[in-house]
Every structure is written in structure tokens, then in C-alpha cells.
XYZ file of C-alpha atoms in Angstrom:
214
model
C 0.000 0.000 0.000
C 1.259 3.693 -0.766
C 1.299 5.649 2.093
C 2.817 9.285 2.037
C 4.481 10.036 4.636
C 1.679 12.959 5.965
C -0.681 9.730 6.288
C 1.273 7.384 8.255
C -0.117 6.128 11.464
C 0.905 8.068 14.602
C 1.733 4.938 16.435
C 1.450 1.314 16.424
C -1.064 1.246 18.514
C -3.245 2.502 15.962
C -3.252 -0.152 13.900
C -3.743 -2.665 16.386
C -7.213 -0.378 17.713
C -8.149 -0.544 13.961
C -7.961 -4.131 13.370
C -9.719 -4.961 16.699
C -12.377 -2.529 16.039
C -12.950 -3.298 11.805
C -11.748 -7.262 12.296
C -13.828 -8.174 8.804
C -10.581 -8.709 6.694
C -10.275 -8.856 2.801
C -7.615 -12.049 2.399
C -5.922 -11.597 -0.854
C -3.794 -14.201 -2.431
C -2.285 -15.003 -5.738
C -4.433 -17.341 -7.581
C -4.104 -18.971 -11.067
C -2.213 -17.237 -13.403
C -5.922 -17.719 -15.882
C -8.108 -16.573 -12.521
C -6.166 -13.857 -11.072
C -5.662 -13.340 -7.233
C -8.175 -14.884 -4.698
C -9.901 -12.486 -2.417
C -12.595 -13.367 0.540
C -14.350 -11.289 3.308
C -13.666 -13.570 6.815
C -13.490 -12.558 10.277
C -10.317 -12.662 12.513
C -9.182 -12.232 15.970
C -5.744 -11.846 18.073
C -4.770 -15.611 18.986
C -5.232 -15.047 22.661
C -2.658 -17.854 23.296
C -0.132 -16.157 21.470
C -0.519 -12.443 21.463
C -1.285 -11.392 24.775
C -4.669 -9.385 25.652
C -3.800 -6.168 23.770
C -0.855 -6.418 22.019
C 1.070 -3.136 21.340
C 2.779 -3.757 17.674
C 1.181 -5.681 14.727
C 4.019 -7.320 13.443
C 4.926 -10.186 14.969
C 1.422 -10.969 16.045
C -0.979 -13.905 15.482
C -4.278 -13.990 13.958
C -6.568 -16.358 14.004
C -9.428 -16.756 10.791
C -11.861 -19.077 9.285
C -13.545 -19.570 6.296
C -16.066 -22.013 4.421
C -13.763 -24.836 3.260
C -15.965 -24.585 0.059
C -14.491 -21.584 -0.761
C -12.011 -22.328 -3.772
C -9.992 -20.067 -1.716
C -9.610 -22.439 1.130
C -8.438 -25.123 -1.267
C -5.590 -22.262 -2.449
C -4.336 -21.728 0.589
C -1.022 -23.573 1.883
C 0.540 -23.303 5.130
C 3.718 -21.059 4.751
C 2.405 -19.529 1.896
C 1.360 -15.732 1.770
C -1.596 -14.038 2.680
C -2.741 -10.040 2.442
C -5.217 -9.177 5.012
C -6.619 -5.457 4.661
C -9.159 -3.725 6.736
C -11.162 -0.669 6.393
C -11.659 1.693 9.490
C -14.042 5.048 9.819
C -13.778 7.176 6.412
C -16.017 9.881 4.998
C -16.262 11.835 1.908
C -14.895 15.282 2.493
C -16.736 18.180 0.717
C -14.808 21.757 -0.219
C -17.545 23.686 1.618
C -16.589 22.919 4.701
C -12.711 24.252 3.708
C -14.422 27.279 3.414
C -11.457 28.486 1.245
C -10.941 28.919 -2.856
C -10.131 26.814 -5.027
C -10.280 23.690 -2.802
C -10.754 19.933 -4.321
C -12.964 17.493 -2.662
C -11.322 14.355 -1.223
C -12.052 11.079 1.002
C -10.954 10.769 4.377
C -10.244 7.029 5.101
C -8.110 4.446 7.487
C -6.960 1.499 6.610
C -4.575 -1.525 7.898
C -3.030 -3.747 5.320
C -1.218 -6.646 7.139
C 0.969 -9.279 5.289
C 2.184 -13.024 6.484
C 2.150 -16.525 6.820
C -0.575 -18.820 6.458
C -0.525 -21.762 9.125
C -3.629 -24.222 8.197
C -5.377 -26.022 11.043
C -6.092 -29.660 10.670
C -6.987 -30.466 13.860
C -10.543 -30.822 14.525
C -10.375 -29.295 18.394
C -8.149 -26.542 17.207
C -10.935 -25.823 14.656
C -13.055 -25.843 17.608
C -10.979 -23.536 19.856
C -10.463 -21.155 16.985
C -14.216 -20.852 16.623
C -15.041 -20.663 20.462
C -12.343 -17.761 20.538
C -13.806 -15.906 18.056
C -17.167 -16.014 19.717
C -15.594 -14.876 22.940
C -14.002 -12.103 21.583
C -16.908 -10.288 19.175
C -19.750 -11.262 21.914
C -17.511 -8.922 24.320
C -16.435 -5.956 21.812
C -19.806 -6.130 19.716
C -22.196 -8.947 21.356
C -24.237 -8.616 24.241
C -22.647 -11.580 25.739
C -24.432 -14.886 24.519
C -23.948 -17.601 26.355
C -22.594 -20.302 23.325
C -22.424 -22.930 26.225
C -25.825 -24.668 24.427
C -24.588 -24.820 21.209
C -21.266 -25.886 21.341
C -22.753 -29.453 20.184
C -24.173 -27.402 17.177
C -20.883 -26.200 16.461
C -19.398 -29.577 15.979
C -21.885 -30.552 13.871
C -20.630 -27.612 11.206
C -16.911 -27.735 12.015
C -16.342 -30.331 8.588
C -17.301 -26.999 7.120
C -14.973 -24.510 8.528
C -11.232 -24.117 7.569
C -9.094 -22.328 10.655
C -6.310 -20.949 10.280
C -3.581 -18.983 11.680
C -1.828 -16.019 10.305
C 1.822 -14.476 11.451
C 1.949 -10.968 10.579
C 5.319 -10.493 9.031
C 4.899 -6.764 8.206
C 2.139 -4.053 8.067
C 1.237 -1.137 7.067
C -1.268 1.463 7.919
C -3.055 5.241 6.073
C -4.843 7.090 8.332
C -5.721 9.928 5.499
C -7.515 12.199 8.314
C -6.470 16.027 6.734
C -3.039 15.944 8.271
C -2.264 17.938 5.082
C -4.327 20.669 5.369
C -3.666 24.298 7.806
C -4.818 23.610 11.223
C -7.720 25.761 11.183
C -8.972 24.055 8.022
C -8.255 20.462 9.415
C -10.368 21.358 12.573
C -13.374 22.834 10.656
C -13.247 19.117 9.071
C -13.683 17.426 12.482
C -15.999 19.662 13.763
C -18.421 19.098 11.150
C -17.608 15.613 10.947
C -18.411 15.346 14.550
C -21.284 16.670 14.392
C -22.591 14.574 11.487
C -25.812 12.687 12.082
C -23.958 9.932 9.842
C -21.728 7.249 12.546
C -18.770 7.020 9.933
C -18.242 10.505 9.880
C -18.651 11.025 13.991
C -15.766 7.904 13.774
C -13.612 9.626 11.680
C -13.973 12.846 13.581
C -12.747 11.054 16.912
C -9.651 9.716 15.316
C -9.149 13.029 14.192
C -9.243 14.197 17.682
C -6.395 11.616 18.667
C -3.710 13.327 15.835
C -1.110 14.846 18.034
């Protein structure tokens, strides 16, 4: 991903924030050289075995994903091979009225996390298991309202032949947090305020990270 250097992320630890809080990853791959790269929408967690309760830097960590094993994409996949995991934070479209200068250009204020690595399939049917548990446990506390999966764990056995777990070693990343940094202060805050005082949630999102720029 290019990212000039006005858009680079303040600190490590926003990347990590953004990939707990946006954890719906495009995986890219390189497919056939006749069907082009591979690319699938799947969910993904920290591996809380392996990368602590909030870790500080992305590389180096672990992710853990899963996917239909329908998916030709699962059938792609090797262990040690490369994978490109991106995710999307809080953007908004940012109109040259609220500049309130001339000439001005309209632009997009986005985030974004692009995180490379190594694929580790999981075979084992209890890993398969524990990877899916996990991932229960961690979106029913950031985004659930804590369900209780203890009743359908049996139900989840019944569907793991279907599932493909895997685990992912972030070898490098890279994040844009394109949030103004380029324009004069005065003009950069007249784009937070009225972002934060958008009735639209992406834009009040992107106004808050705003508010975090040092």
C-alpha cells in the first residue's frame, strides 16, 4: 500500500485499535495465473494464546481466521504460503464547503490496515473448535451482548467439517490514516468539527480519530 508520509499512522497502537475494532478482513492471495488473485471477506481475531490481551505492535502478532472450506480459496491456501489481510476503518467523503477556502478539491478521508504473512492451516478438529469458540468470545464482548454459546457448542461440531481455521503471522504491516493531516490547522479542525457533528456514525468515527492526531 502507498502511504505518504503525511498519512502514516501516529503509532502502532493505531493499527492494532483498527484491526480490533474493523476485524472483517479482505484475504488476498495469488491465484491462477488464468483466474487472477483470490480475495474473501472472513473474520479474525488476536490468537489469545499467542498475542497477549492487547498487544502493542502488529508485526509479529498472530491472527486467528476461518472460512467455508468450500471456498475455492480455502483449497488455495497452503501453510507457509502468503496471505494479504486489509481492513477498512471510519472514512467519509470530504466536501470543499466545509474548507471554506478557494479553489479547494474534494477528497475522502479514510483508514486502513493492510497486514501481510504466513498462512498456518489447522487440521486439527479441536483446534478448529478452539479457533471458533475464541472468536465467539471475543466479538460477543467488543460487539455482542454476551451470549452464552455454552448450548450450542454441540451445534458447532456438527458444522466444524465446514470450517477451515487458520492462523496467520503478521510479518509486516502497514497502515493510512488519510484524516487532513495535510491541510492548515484551522482548516483540518473545521473538518472534524463538522464531521463530529454529522448525524452519519462514519463521519462522527472519523472525527474522533481526528481528535487523537497529536
Amino acid at each position: 500500500m502507498f502511504v505518504p508520509s503525511f498519512y502514516r499512522e501516529p503509532d502502532n497502537s493505531w493499527m492494532v485499535d483498527l484491526v480490533r475494532g474493523n476485524p472483517l478482513a479482505l484475504a488476498v492471495s495469488n491465484g491462477s495465473p488464468e483466474d487472477g488473485p483470490l480475495a474473501t471477506h472472513l473474520p479474525v481475531i488476536f490468537d489469545p494464546e499467542r498475542s497477549g490481551d492487547r498487544p502493542g505492535r502488529l508485526p509479529g502478532a498472530t491472527l486467528l481466521g476461518h472460512m467455508n472450506r468450500a471456498n475455492p480459496h480455502w483449497s488455495a491456501l497452503r501453510t507457509g504460503g502468503i496471505l494479504l489481510l486489509t481492513f477498512t476503518g471510519p472514512h467519509s467523503y470530504v466536501s470543499p464547503t466545509t474548507y471554506r477556502t478557494t479553489p479547494a478539491a474534494p477528497t475522502w478521508n479514510f483508514t486502513a490496515v493492510h497486514a501481510r504473512g504466513v498462512v498456518e492451516k489447522i487440521d486439527s478438529t479441536r483446534e478448529t473448535l478452539e479457533v471458533v469458540q475464541a472468536t465467539v468470545r471475543a466479538y460477543e464482548g467488543e460487539f455482542g451482548d454476551g451470549w452464552d454459546m455454552t448450548e450450542s457448542v454441540d451445534y458447532f461440531r456438527k458444522i466444524l467439517p465446514a470450517v477451515g481455521a487458520f492462523r496467520f503471522t503478521v510479518t509486516g504491516a502497514e497502515g493510512m490514516f488519510k484524516l487532513s493531516q495535510e491541510q492548515p490547522a484551522e482548516v483540518r479542525e473545521r473538518v472534524r468539527e463538522s464531521f463530529g457533528q454529522s448525524g452519519c456514525r462514519y463521519k462522527r468515527e472519523t472525527a474522533g480519530l481526528m481528535s487523537r492526531l497529536p
